[in-house]
mmCIF file of C-alpha atoms in Angstrom:
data_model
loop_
_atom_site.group_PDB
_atom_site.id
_atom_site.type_symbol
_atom_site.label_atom_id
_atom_site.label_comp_id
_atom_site.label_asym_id
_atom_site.label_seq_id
_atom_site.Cartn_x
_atom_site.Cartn_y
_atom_site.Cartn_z
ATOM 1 C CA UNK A 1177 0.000 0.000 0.000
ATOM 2 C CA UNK A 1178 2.846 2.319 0.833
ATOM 3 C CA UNK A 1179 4.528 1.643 -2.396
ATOM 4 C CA UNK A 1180 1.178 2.903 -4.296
ATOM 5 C CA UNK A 1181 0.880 6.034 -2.211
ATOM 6 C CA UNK A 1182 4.616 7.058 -3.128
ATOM 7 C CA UNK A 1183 4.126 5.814 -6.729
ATOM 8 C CA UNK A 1184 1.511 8.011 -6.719
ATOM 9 C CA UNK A 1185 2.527 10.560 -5.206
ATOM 10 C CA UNK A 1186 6.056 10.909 -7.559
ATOM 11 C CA UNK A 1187 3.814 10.514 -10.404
ATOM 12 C CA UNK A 1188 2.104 13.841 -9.326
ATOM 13 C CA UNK A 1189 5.271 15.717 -8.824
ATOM 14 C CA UNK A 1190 6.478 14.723 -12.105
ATOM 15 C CA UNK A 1191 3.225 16.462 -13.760
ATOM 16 C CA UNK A 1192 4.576 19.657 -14.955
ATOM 17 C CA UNK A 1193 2.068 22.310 -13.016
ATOM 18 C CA UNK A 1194 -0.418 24.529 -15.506
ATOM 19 C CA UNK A 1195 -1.237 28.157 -14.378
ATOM 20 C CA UNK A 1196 -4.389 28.976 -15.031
ATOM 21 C CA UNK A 1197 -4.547 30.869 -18.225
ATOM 22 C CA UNK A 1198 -5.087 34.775 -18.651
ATOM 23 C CA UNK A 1199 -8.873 33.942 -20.354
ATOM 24 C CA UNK A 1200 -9.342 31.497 -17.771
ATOM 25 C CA UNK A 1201 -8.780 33.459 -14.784
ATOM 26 C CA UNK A 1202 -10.969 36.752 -16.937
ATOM 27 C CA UNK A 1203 -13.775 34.208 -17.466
ATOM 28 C CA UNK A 1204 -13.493 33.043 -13.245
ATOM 29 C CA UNK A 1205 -13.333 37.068 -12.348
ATOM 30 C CA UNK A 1206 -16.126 37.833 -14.795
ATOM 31 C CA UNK A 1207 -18.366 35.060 -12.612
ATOM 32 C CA UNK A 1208 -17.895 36.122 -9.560
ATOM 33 C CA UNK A 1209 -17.993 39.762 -10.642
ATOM 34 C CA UNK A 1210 -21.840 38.793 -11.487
ATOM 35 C CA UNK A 1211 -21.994 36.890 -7.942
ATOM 36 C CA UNK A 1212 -21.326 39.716 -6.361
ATOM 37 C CA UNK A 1213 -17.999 38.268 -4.873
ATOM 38 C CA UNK A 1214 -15.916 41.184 -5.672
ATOM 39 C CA UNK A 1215 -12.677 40.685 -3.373
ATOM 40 C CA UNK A 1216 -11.935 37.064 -5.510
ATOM 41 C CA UNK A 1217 -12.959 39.108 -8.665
ATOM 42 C CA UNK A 1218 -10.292 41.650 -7.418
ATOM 43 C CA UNK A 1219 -7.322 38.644 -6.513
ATOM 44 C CA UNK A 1220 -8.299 36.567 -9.840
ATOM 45 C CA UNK A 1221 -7.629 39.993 -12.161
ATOM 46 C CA UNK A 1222 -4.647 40.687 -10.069
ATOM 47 C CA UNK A 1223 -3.010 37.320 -10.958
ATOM 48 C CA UNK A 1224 -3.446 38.492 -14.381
ATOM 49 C CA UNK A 1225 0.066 40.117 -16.030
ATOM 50 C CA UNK A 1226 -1.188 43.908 -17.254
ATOM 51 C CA UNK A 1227 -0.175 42.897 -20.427
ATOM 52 C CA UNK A 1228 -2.128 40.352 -20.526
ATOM 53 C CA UNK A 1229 -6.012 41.779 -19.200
ATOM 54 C CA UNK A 1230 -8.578 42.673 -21.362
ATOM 55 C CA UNK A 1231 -10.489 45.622 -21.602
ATOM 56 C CA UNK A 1232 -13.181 43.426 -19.671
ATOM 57 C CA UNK A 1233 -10.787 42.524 -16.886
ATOM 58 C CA UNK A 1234 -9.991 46.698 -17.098
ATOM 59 C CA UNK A 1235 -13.715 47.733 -16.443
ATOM 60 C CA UNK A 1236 -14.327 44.873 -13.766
ATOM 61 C CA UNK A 1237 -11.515 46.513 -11.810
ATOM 62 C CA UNK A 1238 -12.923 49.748 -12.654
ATOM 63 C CA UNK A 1239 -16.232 48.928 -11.320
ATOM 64 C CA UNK A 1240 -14.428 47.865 -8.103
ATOM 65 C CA UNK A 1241 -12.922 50.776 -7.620
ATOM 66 C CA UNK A 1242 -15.919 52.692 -8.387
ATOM 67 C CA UNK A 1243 -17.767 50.389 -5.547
ATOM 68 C CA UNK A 1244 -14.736 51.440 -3.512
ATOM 69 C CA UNK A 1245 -15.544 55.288 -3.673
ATOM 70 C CA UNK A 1246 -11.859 55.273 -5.529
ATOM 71 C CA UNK A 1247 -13.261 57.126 -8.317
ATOM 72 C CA UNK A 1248 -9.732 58.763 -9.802
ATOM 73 C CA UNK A 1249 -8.654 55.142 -9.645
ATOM 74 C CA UNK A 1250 -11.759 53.882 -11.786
ATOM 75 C CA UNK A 1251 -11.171 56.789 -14.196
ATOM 76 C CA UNK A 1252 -7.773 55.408 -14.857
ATOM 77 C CA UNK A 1253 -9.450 51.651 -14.922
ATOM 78 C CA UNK A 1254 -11.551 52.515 -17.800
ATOM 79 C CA UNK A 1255 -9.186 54.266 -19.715
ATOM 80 C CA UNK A 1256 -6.948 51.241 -19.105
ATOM 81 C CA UNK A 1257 -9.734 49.191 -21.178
ATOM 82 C CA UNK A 1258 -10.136 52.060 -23.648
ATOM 83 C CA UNK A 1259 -6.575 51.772 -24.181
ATOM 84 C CA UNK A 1260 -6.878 47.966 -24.536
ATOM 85 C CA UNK A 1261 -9.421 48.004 -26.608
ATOM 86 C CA UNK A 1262 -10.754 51.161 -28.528
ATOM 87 C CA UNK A 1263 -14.253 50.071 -29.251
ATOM 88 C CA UNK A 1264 -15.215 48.675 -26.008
ATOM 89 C CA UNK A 1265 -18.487 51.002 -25.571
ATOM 90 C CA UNK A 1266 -18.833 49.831 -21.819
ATOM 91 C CA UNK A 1267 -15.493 51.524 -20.846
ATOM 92 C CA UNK A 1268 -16.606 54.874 -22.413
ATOM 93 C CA UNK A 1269 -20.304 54.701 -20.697
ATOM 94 C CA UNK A 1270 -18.789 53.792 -17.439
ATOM 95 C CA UNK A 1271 -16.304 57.138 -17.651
ATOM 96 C CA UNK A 1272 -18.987 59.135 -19.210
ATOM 97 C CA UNK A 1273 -21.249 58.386 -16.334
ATOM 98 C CA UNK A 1274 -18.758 59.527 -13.637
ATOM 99 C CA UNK A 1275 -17.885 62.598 -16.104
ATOM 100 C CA UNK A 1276 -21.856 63.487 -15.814
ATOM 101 C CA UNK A 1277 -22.417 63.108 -12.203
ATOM 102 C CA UNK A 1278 -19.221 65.204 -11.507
ATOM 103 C CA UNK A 1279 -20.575 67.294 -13.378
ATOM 104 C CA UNK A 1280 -17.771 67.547 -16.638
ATOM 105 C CA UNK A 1281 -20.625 68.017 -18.871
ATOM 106 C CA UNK A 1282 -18.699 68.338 -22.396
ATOM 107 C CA UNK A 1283 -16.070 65.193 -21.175
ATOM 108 C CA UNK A 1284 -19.279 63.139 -20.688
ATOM 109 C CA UNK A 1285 -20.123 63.863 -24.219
ATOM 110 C CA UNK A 1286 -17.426 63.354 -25.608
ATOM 111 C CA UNK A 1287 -17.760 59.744 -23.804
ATOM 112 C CA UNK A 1288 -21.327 58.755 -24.927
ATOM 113 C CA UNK A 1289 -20.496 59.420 -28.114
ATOM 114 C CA UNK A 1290 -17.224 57.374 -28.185
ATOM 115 C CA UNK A 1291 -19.479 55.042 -26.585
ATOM 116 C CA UNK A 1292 -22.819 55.350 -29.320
ATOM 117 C CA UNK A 1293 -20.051 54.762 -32.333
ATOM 118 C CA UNK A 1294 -19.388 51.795 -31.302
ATOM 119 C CA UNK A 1295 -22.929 50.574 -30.536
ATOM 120 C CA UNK A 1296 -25.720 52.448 -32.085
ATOM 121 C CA UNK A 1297 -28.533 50.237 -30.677
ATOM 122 C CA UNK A 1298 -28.293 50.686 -26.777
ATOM 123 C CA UNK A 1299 -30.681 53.193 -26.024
ATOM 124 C CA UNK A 1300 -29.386 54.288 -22.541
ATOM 125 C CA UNK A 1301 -26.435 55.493 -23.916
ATOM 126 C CA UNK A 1302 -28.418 57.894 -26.322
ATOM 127 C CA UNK A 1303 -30.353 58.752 -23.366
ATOM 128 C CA UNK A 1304 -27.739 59.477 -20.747
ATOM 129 C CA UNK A 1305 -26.163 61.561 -23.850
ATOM 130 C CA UNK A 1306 -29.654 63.895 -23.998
ATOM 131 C CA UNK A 1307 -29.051 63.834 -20.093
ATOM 132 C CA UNK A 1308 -25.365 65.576 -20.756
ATOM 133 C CA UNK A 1309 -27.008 67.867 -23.201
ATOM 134 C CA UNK A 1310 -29.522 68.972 -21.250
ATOM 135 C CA UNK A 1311 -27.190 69.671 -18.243
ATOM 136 C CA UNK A 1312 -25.407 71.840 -21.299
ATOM 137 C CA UNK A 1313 -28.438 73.642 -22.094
ATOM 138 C CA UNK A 1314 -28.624 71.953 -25.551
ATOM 139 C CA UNK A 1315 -31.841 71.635 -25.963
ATOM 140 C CA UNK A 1316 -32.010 70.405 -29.612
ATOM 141 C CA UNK A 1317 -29.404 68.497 -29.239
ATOM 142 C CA UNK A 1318 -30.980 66.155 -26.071
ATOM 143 C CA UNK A 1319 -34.452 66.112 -28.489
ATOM 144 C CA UNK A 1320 -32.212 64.200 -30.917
ATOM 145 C CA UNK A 1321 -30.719 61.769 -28.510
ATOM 146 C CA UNK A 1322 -33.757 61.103 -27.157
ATOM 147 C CA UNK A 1323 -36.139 60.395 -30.236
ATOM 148 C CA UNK A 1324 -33.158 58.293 -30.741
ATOM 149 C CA UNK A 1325 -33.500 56.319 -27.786
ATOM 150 C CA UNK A 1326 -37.205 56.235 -27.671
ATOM 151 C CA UNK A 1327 -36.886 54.887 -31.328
ATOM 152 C CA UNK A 1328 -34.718 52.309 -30.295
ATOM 153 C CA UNK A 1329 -36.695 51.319 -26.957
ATOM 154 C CA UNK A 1330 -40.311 53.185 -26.732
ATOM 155 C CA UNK A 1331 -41.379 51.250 -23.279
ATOM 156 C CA UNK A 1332 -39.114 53.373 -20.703
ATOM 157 C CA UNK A 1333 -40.710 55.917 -19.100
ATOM 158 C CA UNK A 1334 -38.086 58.142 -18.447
ATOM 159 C CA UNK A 1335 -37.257 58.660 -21.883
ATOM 160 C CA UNK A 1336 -41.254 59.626 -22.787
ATOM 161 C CA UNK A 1337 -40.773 62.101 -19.447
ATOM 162 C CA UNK A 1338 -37.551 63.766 -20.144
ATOM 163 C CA UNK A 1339 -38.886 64.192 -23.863
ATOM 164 C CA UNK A 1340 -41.695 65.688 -22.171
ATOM 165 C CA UNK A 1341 -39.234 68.278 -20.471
ATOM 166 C CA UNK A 1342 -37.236 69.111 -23.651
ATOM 167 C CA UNK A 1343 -39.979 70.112 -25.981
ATOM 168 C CA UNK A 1344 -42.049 72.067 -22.702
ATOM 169 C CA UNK A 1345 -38.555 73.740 -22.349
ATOM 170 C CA UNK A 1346 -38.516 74.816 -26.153
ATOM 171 C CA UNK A 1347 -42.093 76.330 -25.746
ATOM 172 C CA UNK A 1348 -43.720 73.197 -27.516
ATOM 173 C CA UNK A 1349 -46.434 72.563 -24.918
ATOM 174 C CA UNK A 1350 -48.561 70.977 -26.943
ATOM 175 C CA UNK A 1351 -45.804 67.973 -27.938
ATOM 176 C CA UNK A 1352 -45.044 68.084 -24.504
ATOM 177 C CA UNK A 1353 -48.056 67.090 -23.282
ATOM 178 C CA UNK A 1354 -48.140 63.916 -25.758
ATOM 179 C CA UNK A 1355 -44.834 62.788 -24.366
ATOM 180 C CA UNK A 1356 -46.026 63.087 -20.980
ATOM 181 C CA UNK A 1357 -49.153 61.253 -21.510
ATOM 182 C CA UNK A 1358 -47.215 58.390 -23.200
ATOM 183 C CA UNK A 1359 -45.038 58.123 -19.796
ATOM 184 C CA UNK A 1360 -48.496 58.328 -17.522
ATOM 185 C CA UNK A 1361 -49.289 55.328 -19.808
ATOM 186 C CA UNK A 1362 -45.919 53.525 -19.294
ATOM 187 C CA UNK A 1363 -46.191 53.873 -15.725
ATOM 188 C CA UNK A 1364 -49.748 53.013 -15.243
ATOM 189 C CA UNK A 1365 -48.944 49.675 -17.169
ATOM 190 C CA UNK A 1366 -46.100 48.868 -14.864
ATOM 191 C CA UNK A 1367 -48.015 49.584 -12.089
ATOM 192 C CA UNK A 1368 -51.233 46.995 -13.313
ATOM 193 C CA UNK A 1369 -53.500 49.951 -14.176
ATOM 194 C CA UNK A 1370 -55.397 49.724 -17.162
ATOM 195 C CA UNK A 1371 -57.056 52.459 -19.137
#
């Protein structure tokens, strides 16, 4: 019996040992980045050589950083996957969204477009672009982004409202109002109340 247990026990230290491989360890992080486990998201990027990450493994550690508070250090994240990759959309929303809330209006622009060229069809980044423009005063310009994004997803509320807001705010009450009775619609249907 002892002879089996060394056998196979020399037979194991002559197996040459396999590090996990950069894609592996991304894929592992990218789980339990959706579980919610973000300190073994955090050490399974880490193992990762920085020449090696993607732009994904670059915006997970961005997000954690962001989650941290750390948000210089999540600026730097996402234009670590920018730099990675330069038509990963989600890096761009994710920077344009902390340009907007700190309130670098034209930087978050700048962003959501970056973002919109490379994918046309996402409505929230059209929207969160009107939101930029409106915090610019550019009226016309949010009314574009937002038909846009109501074209591309007509059920959300908020984009009927904020519609609502732009064409009351260029003296078009009358559009207004049909916006605004499209999102009382919305939100009566979400809430189980029929008309």
């Amino acid at each position: 019996m002892k002879r089996v247990v060394l056998l196979t026990f020399l037979i194991l230290l002559s197996l040459p040992c396999f590090a996990a491989s950069a894609v592996d360890l991304s894929k592992q992080a990218t789980a339990f980045y959706i579980d919610n486990n973000y300190n073994r998201t955090m050490d399974l990027i880490l193992q990762i050589d920085e020449n090696e990450r993607s732009a994904q493994d670059w915006l997970l550690l961005g997000n954690l950083m962001e989650e941290k508070g750390e948000r210089e250090n999540a600026i730097f994240m996402y234009q670590k996957a920018i730099n990675t990759d330069k038509k990963f959309y989600k890096a761009y929303y994710n920077l344009a969204n902390i340009y907007l809330e700190d309130g670098r209006y034209n930087m978050a622009v700048a962003n959501y477009k970056k973002a919109i060229s490379s994918n046309r069809e996402n409505a929230y980044l059209h929207y969160n672009l009107a939101c930029a423009y409106m915090k610019l005063g550019k009226i016309k310009k949010a009314k574009s982004s937002l038909l846009q994004a109501i074209t591309l997803k007509p059920d959300v509320p908020e984009f009927q409202y904020n519609l609502a807001y732009v064409y009351n705010s260029m003296g078009k009450a009358k559009v207004a109002q049909t916006y605004l009775d499209n999102y009382n619609k919305l939100i009566d249907r979400q809430n189980g109340i029929e008309n």
